[in-house]
XYZ file of C-alpha atoms in Angstrom:
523
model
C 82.218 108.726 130.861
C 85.386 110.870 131.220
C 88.321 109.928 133.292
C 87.839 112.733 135.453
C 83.550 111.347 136.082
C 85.376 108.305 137.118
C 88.024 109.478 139.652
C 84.899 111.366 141.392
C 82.567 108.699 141.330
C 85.380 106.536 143.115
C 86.226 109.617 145.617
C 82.549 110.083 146.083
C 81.422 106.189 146.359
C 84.715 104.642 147.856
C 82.914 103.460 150.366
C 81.214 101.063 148.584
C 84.193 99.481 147.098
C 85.780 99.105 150.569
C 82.785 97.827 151.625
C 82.144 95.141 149.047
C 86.055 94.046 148.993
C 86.465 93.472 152.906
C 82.751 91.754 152.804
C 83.967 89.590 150.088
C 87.124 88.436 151.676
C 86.258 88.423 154.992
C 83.489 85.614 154.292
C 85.564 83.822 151.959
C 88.064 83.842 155.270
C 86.083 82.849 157.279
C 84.074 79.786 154.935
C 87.555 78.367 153.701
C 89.353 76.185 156.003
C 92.766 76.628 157.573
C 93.777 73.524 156.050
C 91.886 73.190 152.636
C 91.233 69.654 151.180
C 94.050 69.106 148.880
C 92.689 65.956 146.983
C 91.341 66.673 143.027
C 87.951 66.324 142.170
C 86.518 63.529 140.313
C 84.926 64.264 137.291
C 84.157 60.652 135.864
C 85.399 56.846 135.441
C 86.593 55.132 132.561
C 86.892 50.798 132.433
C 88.449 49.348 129.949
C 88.071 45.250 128.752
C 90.606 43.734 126.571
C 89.839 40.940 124.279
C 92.367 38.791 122.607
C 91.118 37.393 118.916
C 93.114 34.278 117.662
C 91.821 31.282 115.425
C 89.065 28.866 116.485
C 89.934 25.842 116.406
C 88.511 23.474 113.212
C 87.440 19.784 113.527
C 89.457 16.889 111.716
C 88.607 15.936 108.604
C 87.351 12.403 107.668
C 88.267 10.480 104.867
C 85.433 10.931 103.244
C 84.438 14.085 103.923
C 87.691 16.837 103.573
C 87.765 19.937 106.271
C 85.774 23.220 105.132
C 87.756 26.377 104.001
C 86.892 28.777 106.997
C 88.350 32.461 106.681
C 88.976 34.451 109.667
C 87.517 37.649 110.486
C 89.364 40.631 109.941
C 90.215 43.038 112.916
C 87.955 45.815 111.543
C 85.047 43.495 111.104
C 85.097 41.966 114.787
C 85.329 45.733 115.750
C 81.940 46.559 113.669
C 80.020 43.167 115.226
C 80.701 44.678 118.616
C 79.014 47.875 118.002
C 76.673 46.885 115.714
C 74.322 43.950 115.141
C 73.253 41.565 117.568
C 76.140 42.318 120.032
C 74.549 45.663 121.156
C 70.968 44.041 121.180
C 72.152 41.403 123.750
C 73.981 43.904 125.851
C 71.323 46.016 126.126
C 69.196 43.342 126.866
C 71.185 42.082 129.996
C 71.807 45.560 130.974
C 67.723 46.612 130.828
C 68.544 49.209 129.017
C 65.401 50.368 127.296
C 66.443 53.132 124.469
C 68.029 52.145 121.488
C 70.761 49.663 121.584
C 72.551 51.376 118.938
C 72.756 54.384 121.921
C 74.098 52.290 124.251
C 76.859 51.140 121.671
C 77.696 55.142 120.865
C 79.342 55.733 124.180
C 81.793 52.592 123.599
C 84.938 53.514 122.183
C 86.419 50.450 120.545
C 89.921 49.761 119.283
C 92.165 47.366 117.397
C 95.756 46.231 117.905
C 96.609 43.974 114.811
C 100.442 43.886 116.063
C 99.009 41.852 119.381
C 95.941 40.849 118.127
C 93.718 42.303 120.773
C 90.836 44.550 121.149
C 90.041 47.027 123.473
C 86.927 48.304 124.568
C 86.106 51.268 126.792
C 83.715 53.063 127.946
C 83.030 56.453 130.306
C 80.221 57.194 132.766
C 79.557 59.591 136.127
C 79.460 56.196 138.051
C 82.206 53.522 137.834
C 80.700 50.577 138.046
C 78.173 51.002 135.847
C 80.925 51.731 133.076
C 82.577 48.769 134.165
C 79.208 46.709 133.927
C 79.268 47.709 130.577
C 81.967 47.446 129.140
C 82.355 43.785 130.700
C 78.904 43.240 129.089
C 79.800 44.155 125.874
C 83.005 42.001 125.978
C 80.856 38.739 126.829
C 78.273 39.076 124.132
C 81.166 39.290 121.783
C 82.708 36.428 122.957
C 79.445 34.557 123.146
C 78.523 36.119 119.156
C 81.742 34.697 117.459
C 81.482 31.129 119.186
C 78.258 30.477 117.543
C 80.098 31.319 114.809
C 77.336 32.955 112.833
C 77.079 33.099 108.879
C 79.020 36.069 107.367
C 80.841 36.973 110.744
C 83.697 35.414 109.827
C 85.814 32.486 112.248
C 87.184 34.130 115.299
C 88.204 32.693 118.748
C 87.900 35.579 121.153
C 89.250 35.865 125.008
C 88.825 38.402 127.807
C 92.118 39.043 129.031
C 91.615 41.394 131.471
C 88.149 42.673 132.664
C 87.221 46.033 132.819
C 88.390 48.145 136.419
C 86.428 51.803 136.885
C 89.532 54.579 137.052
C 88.703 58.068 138.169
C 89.230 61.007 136.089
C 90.277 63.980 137.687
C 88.597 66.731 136.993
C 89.530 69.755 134.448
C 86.700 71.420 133.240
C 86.618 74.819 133.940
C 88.571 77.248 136.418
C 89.543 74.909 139.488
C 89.887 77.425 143.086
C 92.744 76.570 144.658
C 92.648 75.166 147.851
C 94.813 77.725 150.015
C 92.848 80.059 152.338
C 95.191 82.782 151.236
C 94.712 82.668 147.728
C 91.122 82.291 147.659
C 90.293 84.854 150.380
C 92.838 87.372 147.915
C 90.616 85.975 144.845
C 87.724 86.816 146.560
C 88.893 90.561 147.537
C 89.104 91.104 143.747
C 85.446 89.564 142.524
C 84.651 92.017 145.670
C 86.373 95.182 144.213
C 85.052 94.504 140.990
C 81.214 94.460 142.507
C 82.339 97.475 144.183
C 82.979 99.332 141.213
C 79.992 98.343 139.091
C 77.966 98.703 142.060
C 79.448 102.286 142.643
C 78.875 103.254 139.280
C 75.052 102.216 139.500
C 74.582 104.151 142.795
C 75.863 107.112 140.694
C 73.834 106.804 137.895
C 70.672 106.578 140.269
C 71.920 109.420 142.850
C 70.905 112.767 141.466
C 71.698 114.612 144.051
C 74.293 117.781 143.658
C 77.832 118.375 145.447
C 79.975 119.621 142.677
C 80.038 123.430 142.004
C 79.044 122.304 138.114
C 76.467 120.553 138.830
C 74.770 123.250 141.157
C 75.235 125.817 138.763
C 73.972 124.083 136.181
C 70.865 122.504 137.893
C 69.426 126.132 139.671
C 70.648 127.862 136.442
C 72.868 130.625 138.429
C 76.230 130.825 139.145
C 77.900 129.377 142.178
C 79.586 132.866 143.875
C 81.400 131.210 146.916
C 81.846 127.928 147.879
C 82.590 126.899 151.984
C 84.360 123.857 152.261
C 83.106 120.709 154.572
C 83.634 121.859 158.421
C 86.442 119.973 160.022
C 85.144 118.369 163.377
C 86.244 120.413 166.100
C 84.641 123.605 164.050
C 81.255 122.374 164.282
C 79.426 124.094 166.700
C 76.165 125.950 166.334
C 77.211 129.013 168.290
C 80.067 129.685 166.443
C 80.660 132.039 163.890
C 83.525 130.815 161.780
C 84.027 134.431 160.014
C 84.718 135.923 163.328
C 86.214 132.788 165.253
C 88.249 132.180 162.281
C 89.408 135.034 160.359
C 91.944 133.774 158.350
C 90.749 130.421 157.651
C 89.282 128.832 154.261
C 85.775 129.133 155.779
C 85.781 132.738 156.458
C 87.230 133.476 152.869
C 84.255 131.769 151.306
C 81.751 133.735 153.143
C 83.738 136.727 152.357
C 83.608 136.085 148.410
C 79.951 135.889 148.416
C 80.063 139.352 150.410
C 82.325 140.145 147.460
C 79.817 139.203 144.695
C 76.843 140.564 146.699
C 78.522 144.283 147.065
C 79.998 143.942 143.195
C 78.223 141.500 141.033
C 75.200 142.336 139.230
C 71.790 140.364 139.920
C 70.261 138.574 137.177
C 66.860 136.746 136.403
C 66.924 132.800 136.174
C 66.908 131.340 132.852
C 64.291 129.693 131.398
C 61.819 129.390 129.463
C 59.006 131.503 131.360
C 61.622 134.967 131.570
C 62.469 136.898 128.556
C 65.286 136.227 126.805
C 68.808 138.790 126.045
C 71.115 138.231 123.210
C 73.732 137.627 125.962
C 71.564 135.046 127.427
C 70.338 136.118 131.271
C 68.818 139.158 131.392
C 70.768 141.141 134.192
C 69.388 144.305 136.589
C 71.195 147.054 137.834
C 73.213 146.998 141.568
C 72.506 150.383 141.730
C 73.066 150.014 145.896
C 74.697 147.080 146.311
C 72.306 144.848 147.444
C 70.918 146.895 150.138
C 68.296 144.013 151.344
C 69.750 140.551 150.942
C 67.527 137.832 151.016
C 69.071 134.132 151.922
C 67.017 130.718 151.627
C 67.314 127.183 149.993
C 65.246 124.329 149.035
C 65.338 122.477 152.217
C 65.822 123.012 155.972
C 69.183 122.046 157.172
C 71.136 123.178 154.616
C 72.926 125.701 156.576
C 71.036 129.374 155.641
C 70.809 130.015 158.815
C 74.626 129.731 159.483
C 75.276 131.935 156.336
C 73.520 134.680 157.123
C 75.110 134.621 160.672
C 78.537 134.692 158.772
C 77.734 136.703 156.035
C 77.104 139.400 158.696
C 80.309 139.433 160.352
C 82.072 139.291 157.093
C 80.000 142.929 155.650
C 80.617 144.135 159.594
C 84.250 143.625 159.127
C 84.150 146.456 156.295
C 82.881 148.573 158.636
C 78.823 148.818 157.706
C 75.721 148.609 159.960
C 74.315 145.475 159.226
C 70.734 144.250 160.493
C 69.877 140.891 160.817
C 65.983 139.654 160.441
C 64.680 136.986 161.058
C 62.033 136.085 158.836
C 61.309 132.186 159.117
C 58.677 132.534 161.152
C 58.217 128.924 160.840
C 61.577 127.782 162.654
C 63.063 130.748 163.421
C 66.639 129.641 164.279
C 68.966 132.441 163.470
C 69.045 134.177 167.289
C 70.990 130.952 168.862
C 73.810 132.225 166.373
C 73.986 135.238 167.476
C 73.465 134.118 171.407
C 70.247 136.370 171.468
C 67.410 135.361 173.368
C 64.360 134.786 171.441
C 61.911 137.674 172.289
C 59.540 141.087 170.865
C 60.268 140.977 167.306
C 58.909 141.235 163.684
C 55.803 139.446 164.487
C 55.018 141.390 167.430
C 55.956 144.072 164.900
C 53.678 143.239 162.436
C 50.797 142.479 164.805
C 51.384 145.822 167.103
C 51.548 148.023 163.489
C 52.223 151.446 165.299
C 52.444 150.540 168.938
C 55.927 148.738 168.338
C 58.273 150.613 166.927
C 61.742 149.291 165.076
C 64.125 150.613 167.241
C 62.634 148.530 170.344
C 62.978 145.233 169.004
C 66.617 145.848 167.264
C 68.915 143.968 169.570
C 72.836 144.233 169.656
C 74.987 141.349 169.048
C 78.549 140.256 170.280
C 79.557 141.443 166.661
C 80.330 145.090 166.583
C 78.297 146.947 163.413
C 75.654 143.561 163.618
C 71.941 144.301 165.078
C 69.216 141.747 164.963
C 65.569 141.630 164.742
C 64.036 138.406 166.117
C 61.298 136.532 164.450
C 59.096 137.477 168.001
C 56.177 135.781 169.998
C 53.827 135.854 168.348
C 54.353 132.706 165.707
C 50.681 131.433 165.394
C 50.003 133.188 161.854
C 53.310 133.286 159.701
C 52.240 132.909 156.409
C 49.847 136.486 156.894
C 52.178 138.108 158.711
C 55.210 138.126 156.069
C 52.622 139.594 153.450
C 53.109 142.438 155.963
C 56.759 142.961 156.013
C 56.968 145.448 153.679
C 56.720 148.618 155.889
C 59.238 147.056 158.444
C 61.339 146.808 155.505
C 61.186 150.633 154.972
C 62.040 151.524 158.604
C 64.993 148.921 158.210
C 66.575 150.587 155.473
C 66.874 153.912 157.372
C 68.853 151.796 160.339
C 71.136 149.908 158.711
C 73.382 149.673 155.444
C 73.122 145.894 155.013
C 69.984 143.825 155.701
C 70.030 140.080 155.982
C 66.777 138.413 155.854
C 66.646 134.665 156.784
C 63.533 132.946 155.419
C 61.881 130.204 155.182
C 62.923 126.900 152.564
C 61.664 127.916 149.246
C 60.324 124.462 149.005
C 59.104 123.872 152.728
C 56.811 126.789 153.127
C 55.044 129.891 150.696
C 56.307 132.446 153.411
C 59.019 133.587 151.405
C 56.986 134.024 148.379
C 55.704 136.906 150.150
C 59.403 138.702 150.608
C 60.882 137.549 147.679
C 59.697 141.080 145.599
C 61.052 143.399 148.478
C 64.540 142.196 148.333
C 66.822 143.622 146.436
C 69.366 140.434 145.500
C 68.846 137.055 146.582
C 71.312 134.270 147.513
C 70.381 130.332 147.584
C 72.322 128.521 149.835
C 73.057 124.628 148.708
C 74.263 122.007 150.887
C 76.860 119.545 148.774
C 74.900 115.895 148.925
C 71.514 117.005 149.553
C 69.820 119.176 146.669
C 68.486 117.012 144.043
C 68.201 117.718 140.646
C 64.526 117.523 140.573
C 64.702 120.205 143.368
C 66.761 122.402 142.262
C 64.683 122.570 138.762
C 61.571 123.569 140.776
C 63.898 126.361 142.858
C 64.933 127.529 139.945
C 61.229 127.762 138.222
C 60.111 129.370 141.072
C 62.575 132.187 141.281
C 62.468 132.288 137.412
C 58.408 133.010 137.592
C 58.867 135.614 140.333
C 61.472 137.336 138.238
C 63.105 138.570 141.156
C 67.051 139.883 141.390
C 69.045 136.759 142.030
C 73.121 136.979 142.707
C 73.928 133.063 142.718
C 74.276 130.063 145.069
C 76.897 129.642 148.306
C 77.729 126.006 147.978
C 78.179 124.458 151.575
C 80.263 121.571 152.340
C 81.200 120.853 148.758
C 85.319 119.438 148.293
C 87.694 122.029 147.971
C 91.209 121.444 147.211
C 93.781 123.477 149.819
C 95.559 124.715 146.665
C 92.565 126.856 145.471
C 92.903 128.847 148.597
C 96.828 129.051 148.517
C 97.944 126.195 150.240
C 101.815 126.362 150.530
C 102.254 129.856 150.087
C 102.065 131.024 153.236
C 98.501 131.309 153.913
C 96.159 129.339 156.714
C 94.519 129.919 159.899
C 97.455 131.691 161.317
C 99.421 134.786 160.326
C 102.872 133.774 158.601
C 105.515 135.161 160.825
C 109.172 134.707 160.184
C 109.130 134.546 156.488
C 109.704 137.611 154.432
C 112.117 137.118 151.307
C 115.560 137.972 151.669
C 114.846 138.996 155.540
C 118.092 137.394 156.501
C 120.199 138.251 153.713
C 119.567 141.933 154.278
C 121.855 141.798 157.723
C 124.873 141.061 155.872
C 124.686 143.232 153.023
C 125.706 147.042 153.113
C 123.311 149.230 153.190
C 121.733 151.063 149.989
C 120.532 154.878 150.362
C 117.277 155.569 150.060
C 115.752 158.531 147.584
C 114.414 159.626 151.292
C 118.237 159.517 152.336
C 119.646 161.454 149.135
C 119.749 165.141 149.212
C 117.369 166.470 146.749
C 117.417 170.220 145.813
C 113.884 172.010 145.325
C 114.356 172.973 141.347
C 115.078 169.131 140.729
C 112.160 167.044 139.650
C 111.304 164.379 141.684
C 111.307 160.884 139.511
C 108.987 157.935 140.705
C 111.123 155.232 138.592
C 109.047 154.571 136.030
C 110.929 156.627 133.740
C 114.709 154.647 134.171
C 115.102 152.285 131.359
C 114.708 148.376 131.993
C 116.233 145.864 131.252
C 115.108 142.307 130.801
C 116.223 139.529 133.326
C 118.797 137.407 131.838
């Protein structure tokens, strides 16, 4: 994944992030107390017994018999008799413990001082006073051991100088929260933003649906020829016509670049696999006439076809051409409330009437000057067999009108428009940003590719577009620039310059246009 994926995943998906991070804190806010508890966690206890070792004391001798040679035990060997032996046997015994005493005996830790002649003997456990227990326990069988005074032990007087006493162990295992609201509701915002961002990027990898002009072009296999940016609130209104409302905004320049591409650009087949293929790659067709009969649908309903084809037909009326407007999605026809035209006779009374209805009485004016509509009608019951018919209205149409606009029905909601397709002469497929899917746009694609019908491209609606591809800060925008010419002021103060208009010219001198004075380059 590039940089650039990234930066639109997090433009696209944002919302997530947000989402997760204020979530995140906000409960960790509102969990954590004002005051949090300031003491440190216990982890464990440790007692500790020390024993003093010094020499047991040896009877008197009688004259008869002399006193015995007794050596004492060393420091290391009282420290082995305590965890070995019969010293862990005894303590296990008064402590019921059941495993193996030499167990029991692993978890003392057991030290010698020979400077003060002591031993120390400690132990650890979760609960205090059973480490004190037994390390206590262990003390006393050692005591009780090297009084009997045992062969091989050695002679040793030992004496518990201070019994064991359970002290806690704070706890430092592992990454310790601190306890101030602040810091853990901030710590919190960041375990939030970091869910955000994974979850973002999963959303992305299972949301196949298109918005950027890339990925439309790429997925219906035709090129994107205008793109209409995302209506701001106040311009979204179903009876208005941004083209003609709006002249000079971005809106109106979109719909007047696929105008541009419909009068100019060549139509073309969609690639694939089931049209023949050119060297060049997409086999093209001739605009001998422009695109006389301009078919406009999409996949879906509500992707705005309706709206283009209202706008498209103020934008080819501004160039001064008759355009008709029909409305062919007998299904839902929708296209009249653009215009403000009551529904009424139209191409299905048409069709149904063949000869008693003639074109010219169901063309109705519209508020646009140059733009005529046909309206799908009243009769609606039949629409599937009553486009198969359109052909000869078709015919009529092209002898009233320079431009005709055909709205249709969803290539994917209805087989209506399979029956116009072949009488038009381009075709445009209008995508809204966020609502196409991949899988979609494939089978639109397929579909036009099987019917090998003239196809110009795709108007992407409500996609992002940056202000500066439209000229943002040079002047242009919804209103005319006034006030701004170059040099306008500096002209006042300078003396005027004659004019070639103001010179004298006789008739025998050639007139020169300029481009015949040598140049020079700026410095």
């Amino acid at each position: 994944m590039s940089l650039h994926d990234f930066i639109k995943i997090l433009r696209q998906r944002w919302w997530v992030i947000l989402l997760c991070t204020l979530v995140a804190a906000v409960a960790m806010f509102i969990v954590t107390p004002a005051r949090g508890d300031t003491t440190q966690k216990i982890g464990n206890y440790t007692a500790t017994t020390v024993v003093l070792v010094g020499d047991r004391a040896q009877p008197a001798p009688s004259r008869n018999d002399p006193a015995p040679s007794v050596q004492r035990a060393s420091m290391g060997r009282i420290e082995l008799f305590i965890k070995t032996g019969e010293v862990p046997k005894r303590a296990a015994q008064k402590l019921n413990y059941r495993d193996d005493p030499a167990l029991l005996a692993a978890g003392l830790t057991v030290t010698s001082d020979p400077l003060s002649e002591s031993i120390t003997i400690a132990t650890t456990a979760a609960d205090g006073q059973r480490a004190a227990l037994v390390a206590n326990t262990f003390a006393q069988e050692a005591v009780a051991f090297f009084d009997e005074a045992p062969a091989g032990a050695g002679s040793a007087q030992l004496t518990i100088l201070q019994e064991a006493t359970p002290i806690p162990n704070r706890s430092t295992e592992g990454f310790v929260i601190p306890p101030d609201r602040n810091i853990r509701t901030a710590l919190a915002a960041l375990v939030g933003l970091l869910v955000g961002l994974a979850l973002a990027l999963v959303l992305d990898r299972l949301d196949s649906r298109l918005r950027t002009r890339t990925e439309v072009a790429d997925a219906l296999r035709m090129p994107v020829i205008a793109e209409v940016p995302r209506l701001k609130r106040g311009d979204r209104s179903d009876g208005t016509i941004l083209t003609l409302s709006k002249p000079l905004s971005i809106y109106a320049d979109g719909y007047r670049a696929a105008r541009t591409a419909l009068m100019h650009l060549p139509t073309q087949q969609v690639q694939g696999d089931w049209s023949p293929r050119r060297a060049s790659g997409v086999p093209e067709e001739d605009a001998a006439e422009n695109a006389h009969v301009i078919l406009t649908t999409s996949a879906h309903a509500g992707e705005g076809k309706s709206t283009s084809v209202a706008n498209l037909a103020a934008s080819f009326a501004e160039t001064g051409l008759r355009v008709l407007v029909l409305d062919a999605d007998l299904r839902s026809p929708d296209v009249h409330t653009k215009f403000d035209v009551p529904q009424g006779a139209g191409i299905s009374d048409y069709l149904t009437n063949r000869g008693a209805t003639e074109l010219a009485d169901i063309m109705r004016p519209t508020s646009i000057e140059g733009v005529r509509i046909v309206t799908a009608g009243t009769r609606l019951d039949y629409p599937a067999s009553l486009t198969s018919r359109l052909a000869p209205l078709l015919d009529d149409a092209r002898k009233n009108a320079d431009i005709i606009l055909i709205d249709t029905a969803p290539l994917l909601a209805a087989s209506d428009v399979f029956d116009i397709l072949p009488l038009a002469d381009a075709i445009v497929v209008v995508v809204r940003a966020g609502r196409l899917t991949e899988n979609a746009a494939s089978r639109v694609a397929e579909l036009l590719g099987r019917f090998r019908v003239p196809v110009t491209g795709a108007i992407l609606i409500g996609g992002h577009v940056r202000k500066a591809d439209y000229g943002s800060g040079y002047g242009y925008g919804d209103t005319p620039t006034r006030g701004k010419i170059r040099g306008a002021n500096r002209s006042a103060t300078r003396p005027s310059i004659p004019t070639r208009d103001d010179v004298p010219v006789s008739p025998d001198e050639p007139v020169s246009t300029g481009d015949d004075a040598p140049r020079r380059s700026r410095p």
